[in-house]
Structures are given as structure tokens and as C-alpha cells.
DNA sequence: TAGATTGTTAATCGATTAACAATC
DNA sequence: TAGATTGTTAATCGATTAACAATC
């Protein structure tokens, strides 16, 4: 498996292929062409064929790709043919939503542990989880052998939590805190910040927002601290 | 303003610059070099200078960029010098988290309306919002002149909701539903699906997940329907 | 002045697309 | 067979980087 020297932009598309293939399978398709897959994703057929060809020859001329087999291949390539246990730090409104989210399990992930620093939250149940004291983060992560972490804390806490996760053996972090984390280059980091996405859209939408009132966009502090995401 | 023919990849970085500049301002910096900004974002200094030069000459040799002025410029370029009203559809766990999120307002956004189809939710208060019947979506969006929508419904409902939003005048959609939306090319669409990010990381992490038990990754339905995100 | 840093150019690097022989 | 579609090549296209004159 030439898992090295695969362009990052190709890797970033593979999960989209997998997701679309799963929907196709649920619809009853047993084979799918690069053209049809591309249509469903807004990606050109040539792009998809080129990407997949980096990992092997999965298709058949004249008929396309066998859906089930390609799903298996992509799950193997992405290492989601096994389930990854994750740790969540930050059980605010967002953390609670993540704890209740049913979409992780069947796509290869499971939240195993949830932490917060708030004494009023520690020990309480949220869904199937008991919120643990973040003071015990390192010990708990090590004993559960956790490799993936999710951060849903205020931005002000995210860097420290990330460092402690890495100390405890975490190799990949998905952060909802709106701040860039400074971490060793061998640690995988991904970010989710809805405002970033919104601002990418408003660039193209023109000046149609509403006039800002004084306390919404104060000049002295035009961006705010973005806690509790 | 040459707001056209700006590469999309440049546009996608501008919100990151703005966010980092705001933190710098909160730390008391009045000027910042492209090198320092790049260090904080994991982006090369040349990249930042090149990107910004597409919009004007904002810096000064020897000293760098004036933080406050560059923030103003980026907010103008991204059209977040005004506040954008948004509509949210889907008041499940994720929708509630979005309704409680304090990070929108000071970065240029405000949820104005929230909708759901569940009769037990309609009319109930969530934070400062009263959940409205999604049957009234078009009428309410038009009368409030909403241009931005957020979708936090099950994947199975997302396409229909998106089409109805567009019908009602929405020009940009941020979707948390794990499905690609088929919409007119002039509609801006951005997606947030945490599993996509997680799978991008596990590609690099090697085969360290836990063996899947039968009911976690069933062969017959290896991906599941991903509702309620 | 000396040191630092921008804006811009040219070179390098990488990704996407078009086209088509192979073949199912 | 005829039609369809892959895998791959070569060409095009676009983005990043390095370097440096200009200048604060």
C-alpha cells in the first residue's frame, strides 16, 4: 500500500467517495461509474478515476466500480475497517451534541470518554457517558489507549488540552475551538469552525448583511473571544 | 475591488487571517509581520503576502501590517463589516448547540430564526429563540429577507430543506448533514461533517483502531444513515 | 544608517483535465 | 458486436515558493 506520497488533497477526497458510495449502496446500486459518483459529489469523473488509481485498479471497463468492494477498499485505505475510540474534552452545548450524535459509530468512530473541568458537570451523566474530571485526562487516555481526541472547549483552553492529549498518546485531534493549535508536525489536526465557512460564503454574496449595531461588532473588540463552540 | 477572479483557495484562507489577527489584537499587538502571522497559522509568510497583495497594499516595509487596519480591510473584503441574519433548520442536539453558541455574533453572524418539523418542538423556547414550524419556512425567510441558512436536520431531509431555502431567497447554505446537496451553481454551499475530518486523519494514523464488533460495522449497512448531526 | 519586511517577479512545483487505447 | 467506461498519459492549468529590489 503506497500510503505515503499520496497527495493530501487526494486523501481529503477519499472520505467523500466513501460516504457517497454508502448512500449508493443503500439505494441498491451494486456498481457505479466514475461519472455517476462525480455527479453526486460535484467532482469530475476523471478526478475520481485518477484518485482511485493511486491505490489500485478497482473498476471494470464498461460497467464501473463494484460498490460493495470499493467501500471495503476505501475503509481499509482510510483505516476505518476498525472502530476508533475517541476522547472528548468539553461537555458544553456542543460537547453534549457530539455525545448524542449517532453518526459516528457506523462510520468507524466511537466516543469512549468525556471530560470537563466544571465541578458541576463532573460525575453527571450525558447520554450513555459519565463526565470525568479533566484532571484525570492523561491517566484515563493512557489506560484506554486512546489515539483520537475531540476538543469542544473554549478557545482559551484548547491549546493546553491539545498538548496534554498529545502527552497522553493521542495522535490525531479534531478541534472545534476557533484557534490554530501549535503541535508537533507528526500530530494530525483538523478543525471545525462554522464561522470560517460562513465567511467563505459571504465573500461571494456581496454587501447584503445588515448594518451592525454598536454592541454587535464593537470596534474595540471586533472579533470577540470564541468560547463554547 | 477585484472580488472576481480571486482563487477560491485564497478566499478560503482570508477568514483564517482575520481570526488570527483578532487574537493578535486582543493580545495588544498593533502591527504584525507576515512571518509572525504565518507562524500562528502554519502558513508560509510568502503565501500570506501574496494573498493579501491581491486586494491591496496593506503593509509597510520594515514593520509589517497594522493589525486594526488589516482587520477592517478583511472584514470589508469578506463582507462581515455588517451582520448577517441566518435561519437554522433542525433543532436537535446540534441545532440547540448552534442556538446557544456565542461565537457567531461578534464575527458577523446572528441566528434570526429557528425551524423544526417536530410538533413537540414547535413553539418551544430554546435559549432566546422560539422554534417555528418548518412549514412556514419560505414565508418566514422571505419576510425576514434571510440570505444565509444553516441545516442541522437528518441527512434524509437536507436536500428538500436546501431547495426550499433557495426558493425563499437564501444564497448561501452551511450544512451539517452528511450529504452532498444538489443546488444551482450560483448558490454557495459549505459542509461540516466531523466524520470526514476524522477519516482524513486515520488515513495517516495506520491500522490502530479496535476490531469492529458485528453490530458496530455491519456488512449489510456499513455506513448507516447519518441523521441528527 | 542598519535591520527588517513588504510587494512582486520568475521559477518551481503540483493538481486537474482531456483524450484515448484497452477492454468489459 | 456495439456501447460504455476504466486506467493512464500528456497537456494544461493553477498554486506555492524563493528571491530580491524597494523602502520603511
PDB file of C-alpha atoms in Angstrom, chain A residues 15-229:
ATOM      1  CA  UNK A  15     -13.888  10.062   2.772  1.00  0.00           C
ATOM      2  CA  UNK A  16     -16.305  11.836   0.435  1.00  0.00           C
ATOM      3  CA  UNK A  17     -16.115   8.942  -2.007  1.00  0.00           C
ATOM      4  CA  UNK A  18     -16.751   6.505   0.799  1.00  0.00           C
ATOM      5  CA  UNK A  19     -19.725   8.434   2.064  1.00  0.00           C
ATOM      6  CA  UNK A  20     -21.309   8.727  -1.377  1.00  0.00           C
ATOM      7  CA  UNK A  21     -20.710   5.026  -2.058  1.00  0.00           C
ATOM      8  CA  UNK A  22     -22.532   4.137   1.131  1.00  0.00           C
ATOM      9  CA  UNK A  23     -25.558   6.103   0.064  1.00  0.00           C
ATOM     10  CA  UNK A  24     -25.402   4.441  -3.345  1.00  0.00           C
ATOM     11  CA  UNK A  25     -25.317   1.055  -1.667  1.00  0.00           C
ATOM     12  CA  UNK A  26     -28.323   1.930   0.460  1.00  0.00           C
ATOM     13  CA  UNK A  27     -30.143   2.821  -2.732  1.00  0.00           C
ATOM     14  CA  UNK A  28     -29.458  -0.654  -4.006  1.00  0.00           C
ATOM     15  CA  UNK A  29     -26.744   0.094  -6.555  1.00  0.00           C
ATOM     16  CA  UNK A  30     -24.224  -2.703  -6.964  1.00  0.00           C
ATOM     17  CA  UNK A  31     -21.968  -0.874  -9.421  1.00  0.00           C
ATOM     18  CA  UNK A  32     -21.374   2.809 -10.052  1.00  0.00           C
ATOM     19  CA  UNK A  33     -19.465   4.705 -12.729  1.00  0.00           C
ATOM     20  CA  UNK A  34     -16.979   7.458 -12.008  1.00  0.00           C
ATOM     21  CA  UNK A  35     -19.350   9.754 -13.841  1.00  0.00           C
ATOM     22  CA  UNK A  36     -22.301   8.965 -11.589  1.00  0.00           C
ATOM     23  CA  UNK A  37     -20.173   9.172  -8.467  1.00  0.00           C
ATOM     24  CA  UNK A  38     -18.821  12.504  -9.665  1.00  0.00           C
ATOM     25  CA  UNK A  39     -22.292  13.815 -10.361  1.00  0.00           C
ATOM     26  CA  UNK A  40     -23.298  13.036  -6.800  1.00  0.00           C
ATOM     27  CA  UNK A  41     -20.280  14.838  -5.379  1.00  0.00           C
ATOM     28  CA  UNK A  42     -19.690  17.712  -7.759  1.00  0.00           C
ATOM     29  CA  UNK A  43     -16.341  16.248  -8.772  1.00  0.00           C
ATOM     30  CA  UNK A  44     -15.208  15.338 -12.298  1.00  0.00           C
ATOM     31  CA  UNK A  45     -15.150  11.708 -13.316  1.00  0.00           C
ATOM     32  CA  UNK A  46     -11.502  11.979 -14.364  1.00  0.00           C
ATOM     33  CA  UNK A  47     -10.581  13.243 -10.909  1.00  0.00           C
ATOM     34  CA  UNK A  48     -12.196  10.281  -9.236  1.00  0.00           C
ATOM     35  CA  UNK A  49     -10.610   7.732 -11.566  1.00  0.00           C
ATOM     36  CA  UNK A  50      -7.218   9.329 -11.087  1.00  0.00           C
ATOM     37  CA  UNK A  51      -7.537   9.402  -7.318  1.00  0.00           C
ATOM     38  CA  UNK A  52      -8.635   5.790  -7.047  1.00  0.00           C
ATOM     39  CA  UNK A  53      -5.973   4.614  -9.478  1.00  0.00           C
ATOM     40  CA  UNK A  54      -3.334   5.671  -6.944  1.00  0.00           C
ATOM     41  CA  UNK A  55      -4.444   2.778  -4.764  1.00  0.00           C
ATOM     42  CA  UNK A  56      -5.234   0.079  -7.275  1.00  0.00           C
ATOM     43  CA  UNK A  57      -7.473  -0.963 -10.144  1.00  0.00           C
ATOM     44  CA  UNK A  58     -10.903  -1.253  -8.614  1.00  0.00           C
ATOM     45  CA  UNK A  59     -13.144  -0.711 -11.648  1.00  0.00           C
ATOM     46  CA  UNK A  60     -14.119  -2.589 -14.743  1.00  0.00           C
ATOM     47  CA  UNK A  61     -14.351  -1.120 -18.222  1.00  0.00           C
ATOM     48  CA  UNK A  62     -17.883  -0.809 -19.429  1.00  0.00           C
ATOM     49  CA  UNK A  63     -19.547  -1.236 -16.053  1.00  0.00           C
ATOM     50  CA  UNK A  64     -17.808   0.947 -13.493  1.00  0.00           C
ATOM     51  CA  UNK A  65     -16.880   0.207  -9.890  1.00  0.00           C
ATOM     52  CA  UNK A  66     -18.406  -2.514  -7.742  1.00  0.00           C
ATOM     53  CA  UNK A  67     -19.944  -0.584  -4.855  1.00  0.00           C
ATOM     54  CA  UNK A  68     -19.500  -3.047  -2.016  1.00  0.00           C
ATOM     55  CA  UNK A  69     -15.926  -3.936  -2.918  1.00  0.00           C
ATOM     56  CA  UNK A  70     -14.908  -0.302  -3.318  1.00  0.00           C
ATOM     57  CA  UNK A  71     -16.428   0.518   0.059  1.00  0.00           C
ATOM     58  CA  UNK A  72     -14.343  -2.243   1.591  1.00  0.00           C
ATOM     59  CA  UNK A  73     -11.213  -0.963  -0.132  1.00  0.00           C
ATOM     60  CA  UNK A  74     -11.767   2.622   0.966  1.00  0.00           C
ATOM     61  CA  UNK A  75     -12.481   1.556   4.522  1.00  0.00           C
ATOM     62  CA  UNK A  76      -9.235  -0.362   4.507  1.00  0.00           C
ATOM     63  CA  UNK A  77      -7.286   2.529   2.961  1.00  0.00           C
ATOM     64  CA  UNK A  78      -8.730   5.024   5.451  1.00  0.00           C
ATOM     65  CA  UNK A  79      -8.272   2.584   8.333  1.00  0.00           C
ATOM     66  CA  UNK A  80     -11.913   2.653   9.253  1.00  0.00           C
ATOM     67  CA  UNK A  81     -12.366  -1.080   8.877  1.00  0.00           C
ATOM     68  CA  UNK A  82     -11.810  -0.955  12.620  1.00  0.00           C
ATOM     69  CA  UNK A  83     -13.514   1.268  15.170  1.00  0.00           C
ATOM     70  CA  UNK A  84     -11.534   4.144  16.647  1.00  0.00           C
ATOM     71  CA  UNK A  85     -12.140   5.083  20.250  1.00  0.00           C
ATOM     72  CA  UNK A  86     -12.104   8.811  20.853  1.00  0.00           C
ATOM     73  CA  UNK A  87     -11.917  11.094  23.862  1.00  0.00           C
ATOM     74  CA  UNK A  88     -13.997  14.253  24.084  1.00  0.00           C
ATOM     75  CA  UNK A  89     -12.954  17.217  26.193  1.00  0.00           C
ATOM     76  CA  UNK A  90     -15.544  19.907  26.820  1.00  0.00           C
ATOM     77  CA  UNK A  91     -19.130  18.996  27.645  1.00  0.00           C
ATOM     78  CA  UNK A  92     -20.877  22.265  26.895  1.00  0.00           C
ATOM     79  CA  UNK A  93     -23.743  22.530  24.434  1.00  0.00           C
ATOM     80  CA  UNK A  94     -21.550  21.354  21.568  1.00  0.00           C
ATOM     81  CA  UNK A  95     -19.959  18.548  23.552  1.00  0.00           C
ATOM     82  CA  UNK A  96     -23.380  17.283  24.517  1.00  0.00           C
ATOM     83  CA  UNK A  97     -24.451  17.305  20.867  1.00  0.00           C
ATOM     84  CA  UNK A  98     -21.377  15.267  19.965  1.00  0.00           C
ATOM     85  CA  UNK A  99     -22.101  12.797  22.763  1.00  0.00           C
ATOM     86  CA  UNK A 100     -25.606  12.304  21.399  1.00  0.00           C
ATOM     87  CA  UNK A 101     -24.586  12.080  17.759  1.00  0.00           C
ATOM     88  CA  UNK A 102     -25.430   8.686  16.303  1.00  0.00           C
ATOM     89  CA  UNK A 103     -23.424   9.207  13.132  1.00  0.00           C
ATOM     90  CA  UNK A 104     -20.018   8.226  14.469  1.00  0.00           C
ATOM     91  CA  UNK A 105     -20.432   4.526  15.162  1.00  0.00           C
ATOM     92  CA  UNK A 106     -21.242   3.132  11.765  1.00  0.00           C
ATOM     93  CA  UNK A 107     -18.571   5.199  10.073  1.00  0.00           C
ATOM     94  CA  UNK A 108     -15.730   3.933  12.231  1.00  0.00           C
ATOM     95  CA  UNK A 109     -15.685   6.035  15.385  1.00  0.00           C
ATOM     96  CA  UNK A 110     -16.908   5.882  18.956  1.00  0.00           C
ATOM     97  CA  UNK A 111     -16.605   8.326  21.809  1.00  0.00           C
ATOM     98  CA  UNK A 112     -15.197   6.325  24.698  1.00  0.00           C
ATOM     99  CA  UNK A 113     -14.534   9.046  27.278  1.00  0.00           C
ATOM    100  CA  UNK A 114     -15.827  12.547  28.009  1.00  0.00           C
ATOM    101  CA  UNK A 115     -14.127  15.150  30.181  1.00  0.00           C
ATOM    102  CA  UNK A 116     -14.869  18.570  31.586  1.00  0.00           C
ATOM    103  CA  UNK A 117     -13.312  20.809  34.196  1.00  0.00           C
ATOM    104  CA  UNK A 118     -16.571  22.129  35.609  1.00  0.00           C
ATOM    105  CA  UNK A 119     -17.201  20.537  39.043  1.00  0.00           C
ATOM    106  CA  UNK A 120     -20.948  20.784  38.474  1.00  0.00           C
ATOM    107  CA  UNK A 121     -20.612  18.625  35.357  1.00  0.00           C
ATOM    108  CA  UNK A 122     -18.089  16.073  36.599  1.00  0.00           C
ATOM    109  CA  UNK A 123     -19.808  12.838  37.565  1.00  0.00           C
ATOM    110  CA  UNK A 124     -23.026  13.702  35.782  1.00  0.00           C
ATOM    111  CA  UNK A 125     -24.410  11.522  33.047  1.00  0.00           C
ATOM    112  CA  UNK A 126     -24.847  12.775  29.491  1.00  0.00           C
ATOM    113  CA  UNK A 127     -26.492  10.166  27.334  1.00  0.00           C
ATOM    114  CA  UNK A 128     -24.518   6.997  27.958  1.00  0.00           C
ATOM    115  CA  UNK A 129     -21.496   8.840  29.325  1.00  0.00           C
ATOM    116  CA  UNK A 130     -20.339   9.899  32.761  1.00  0.00           C
ATOM    117  CA  UNK A 131     -18.419  13.142  32.569  1.00  0.00           C
ATOM    118  CA  UNK A 132     -14.944  12.714  34.022  1.00  0.00           C
ATOM    119  CA  UNK A 133     -12.637  15.227  35.644  1.00  0.00           C
ATOM    120  CA  UNK A 134     -10.249  16.596  33.033  1.00  0.00           C
ATOM    121  CA  UNK A 135      -7.580  16.469  35.722  1.00  0.00           C
ATOM    122  CA  UNK A 136      -7.521  12.740  35.096  1.00  0.00           C
ATOM    123  CA  UNK A 137      -7.185  13.188  31.310  1.00  0.00           C
ATOM    124  CA  UNK A 138      -3.717  11.756  30.810  1.00  0.00           C
ATOM    125  CA  UNK A 139      -4.233   8.763  33.065  1.00  0.00           C
ATOM    126  CA  UNK A 140      -7.583   7.880  31.522  1.00  0.00           C
ATOM    127  CA  UNK A 141      -6.372   8.270  27.940  1.00  0.00           C
ATOM    128  CA  UNK A 142      -3.325   6.128  28.536  1.00  0.00           C
ATOM    129  CA  UNK A 143      -5.187   3.352  30.252  1.00  0.00           C
ATOM    130  CA  UNK A 144      -7.793   3.268  27.467  1.00  0.00           C
ATOM    131  CA  UNK A 145      -5.086   3.575  24.775  1.00  0.00           C
ATOM    132  CA  UNK A 146      -6.867   6.449  23.035  1.00  0.00           C
ATOM    133  CA  UNK A 147      -5.371   7.777  19.795  1.00  0.00           C
ATOM    134  CA  UNK A 148      -8.015  10.290  18.756  1.00  0.00           C
ATOM    135  CA  UNK A 149      -9.269  13.340  20.633  1.00  0.00           C
ATOM    136  CA  UNK A 150     -12.008  15.884  20.077  1.00  0.00           C
ATOM    137  CA  UNK A 151     -11.829  19.328  21.625  1.00  0.00           C
ATOM    138  CA  UNK A 152     -15.044  21.213  22.329  1.00  0.00           C
ATOM    139  CA  UNK A 153     -13.721  23.556  24.984  1.00  0.00           C
ATOM    140  CA  UNK A 154     -13.462  27.346  24.968  1.00  0.00           C
ATOM    141  CA  UNK A 155     -10.665  28.537  22.686  1.00  0.00           C
ATOM    142  CA  UNK A 156      -8.727  29.670  25.729  1.00  0.00           C
ATOM    143  CA  UNK A 157      -8.366  26.087  26.955  1.00  0.00           C
ATOM    144  CA  UNK A 158      -7.794  24.336  23.657  1.00  0.00           C
ATOM    145  CA  UNK A 159      -4.013  24.621  23.362  1.00  0.00           C
ATOM    146  CA  UNK A 160      -3.378  23.214  26.810  1.00  0.00           C
ATOM    147  CA  UNK A 161      -5.840  20.375  26.342  1.00  0.00           C
ATOM    148  CA  UNK A 162      -4.299  19.535  22.974  1.00  0.00           C
ATOM    149  CA  UNK A 163      -0.815  19.375  24.466  1.00  0.00           C
ATOM    150  CA  UNK A 164      -1.993  17.144  27.253  1.00  0.00           C
ATOM    151  CA  UNK A 165      -3.751  14.858  24.788  1.00  0.00           C
ATOM    152  CA  UNK A 166      -0.527  14.522  22.813  1.00  0.00           C
ATOM    153  CA  UNK A 167       1.377  13.841  26.024  1.00  0.00           C
ATOM    154  CA  UNK A 168      -1.065  11.051  26.712  1.00  0.00           C
ATOM    155  CA  UNK A 169      -0.515   9.369  23.351  1.00  0.00           C
ATOM    156  CA  UNK A 170      -3.160  10.986  21.166  1.00  0.00           C
ATOM    157  CA  UNK A 171      -2.064  11.142  17.504  1.00  0.00           C
ATOM    158  CA  UNK A 172      -4.987  12.972  15.914  1.00  0.00           C
ATOM    159  CA  UNK A 173      -7.139  15.844  17.155  1.00  0.00           C
ATOM    160  CA  UNK A 174     -10.399  17.238  15.818  1.00  0.00           C
ATOM    161  CA  UNK A 175     -10.808  20.677  17.321  1.00  0.00           C
ATOM    162  CA  UNK A 176     -13.972  22.748  17.388  1.00  0.00           C
ATOM    163  CA  UNK A 177     -12.171  25.584  19.147  1.00  0.00           C
ATOM    164  CA  UNK A 178     -11.691  28.546  16.772  1.00  0.00           C
ATOM    165  CA  UNK A 179      -7.946  28.750  17.153  1.00  0.00           C
ATOM    166  CA  UNK A 180      -4.933  27.263  15.394  1.00  0.00           C
ATOM    167  CA  UNK A 181      -3.156  24.735  17.598  1.00  0.00           C
ATOM    168  CA  UNK A 182       0.628  24.636  17.838  1.00  0.00           C
ATOM    169  CA  UNK A 183       1.541  20.950  17.919  1.00  0.00           C
ATOM    170  CA  UNK A 184       4.348  18.658  16.743  1.00  0.00           C
ATOM    171  CA  UNK A 185       4.276  18.087  12.977  1.00  0.00           C
ATOM    172  CA  UNK A 186       3.601  14.361  13.320  1.00  0.00           C
ATOM    173  CA  UNK A 187       0.271  15.027  15.049  1.00  0.00           C
ATOM    174  CA  UNK A 188      -2.758  15.096  12.783  1.00  0.00           C
ATOM    175  CA  UNK A 189      -5.027  18.067  13.419  1.00  0.00           C
ATOM    176  CA  UNK A 190      -8.314  19.014  11.815  1.00  0.00           C
ATOM    177  CA  UNK A 191     -10.520  21.985  12.604  1.00  0.00           C
ATOM    178  CA  UNK A 192     -14.192  22.768  12.523  1.00  0.00           C
ATOM    179  CA  UNK A 193     -15.199  26.411  12.881  1.00  0.00           C
ATOM    180  CA  UNK A 194     -18.554  27.275  11.343  1.00  0.00           C
ATOM    181  CA  UNK A 195     -17.748  30.981  11.143  1.00  0.00           C
ATOM    182  CA  UNK A 196     -14.820  30.258   8.834  1.00  0.00           C
ATOM    183  CA  UNK A 197     -17.209  28.537   6.443  1.00  0.00           C
ATOM    184  CA  UNK A 198     -19.765  31.324   6.715  1.00  0.00           C
ATOM    185  CA  UNK A 199     -17.158  33.958   5.906  1.00  0.00           C
ATOM    186  CA  UNK A 200     -16.012  31.992   2.873  1.00  0.00           C
ATOM    187  CA  UNK A 201     -19.558  32.264   1.575  1.00  0.00           C
ATOM    188  CA  UNK A 202     -20.211  35.896   2.381  1.00  0.00           C
ATOM    189  CA  UNK A 203     -17.147  36.862   0.346  1.00  0.00           C
ATOM    190  CA  UNK A 204     -19.156  35.863  -2.723  1.00  0.00           C
ATOM    191  CA  UNK A 205     -22.521  37.154  -1.547  1.00  0.00           C
ATOM    192  CA  UNK A 206     -21.758  40.852  -1.694  1.00  0.00           C
ATOM    193  CA  UNK A 207     -22.575  43.518   0.840  1.00  0.00           C
ATOM    194  CA  UNK A 208     -26.023  42.392   1.882  1.00  0.00           C
ATOM    195  CA  UNK A 209     -25.638  41.932   5.608  1.00  0.00           C
ATOM    196  CA  UNK A 210     -27.428  44.184   7.998  1.00  0.00           C
ATOM    197  CA  UNK A 211     -25.810  47.243   9.491  1.00  0.00           C
ATOM    198  CA  UNK A 212     -24.064  46.278  12.686  1.00  0.00           C
ATOM    199  CA  UNK A 213     -25.395  47.771  15.837  1.00  0.00           C
ATOM    200  CA  UNK A 214     -22.843  49.072  18.288  1.00  0.00           C
ATOM    201  CA  UNK A 215     -22.742  46.162  20.679  1.00  0.00           C
ATOM    202  CA  UNK A 216     -22.649  43.501  17.999  1.00  0.00           C
ATOM    203  CA  UNK A 217     -19.396  44.458  16.346  1.00  0.00           C
ATOM    204  CA  UNK A 218     -17.642  46.755  18.791  1.00  0.00           C
ATOM    205  CA  UNK A 219     -14.652  48.472  17.279  1.00  0.00           C
ATOM    206  CA  UNK A 220     -12.511  47.858  20.304  1.00  0.00           C
ATOM    207  CA  UNK A 221     -13.023  44.123  20.159  1.00  0.00           C
ATOM    208  CA  UNK A 222     -14.202  43.324  16.697  1.00  0.00           C
ATOM    209  CA  UNK A 223     -13.847  39.567  16.899  1.00  0.00           C
ATOM    210  CA  UNK A 224     -14.545  38.554  20.463  1.00  0.00           C
ATOM    211  CA  UNK A 225     -13.336  35.514  22.286  1.00  0.00           C
ATOM    212  CA  UNK A 226     -14.998  32.484  20.825  1.00  0.00           C
ATOM    213  CA  UNK A 227     -15.683  30.115  23.633  1.00  0.00           C
ATOM    214  CA  UNK A 228     -18.021  27.188  23.908  1.00  0.00           C
ATOM    215  CA  UNK A 229     -18.383  26.053  20.379  1.00  0.00           C
TER     216      UNK A 229
END
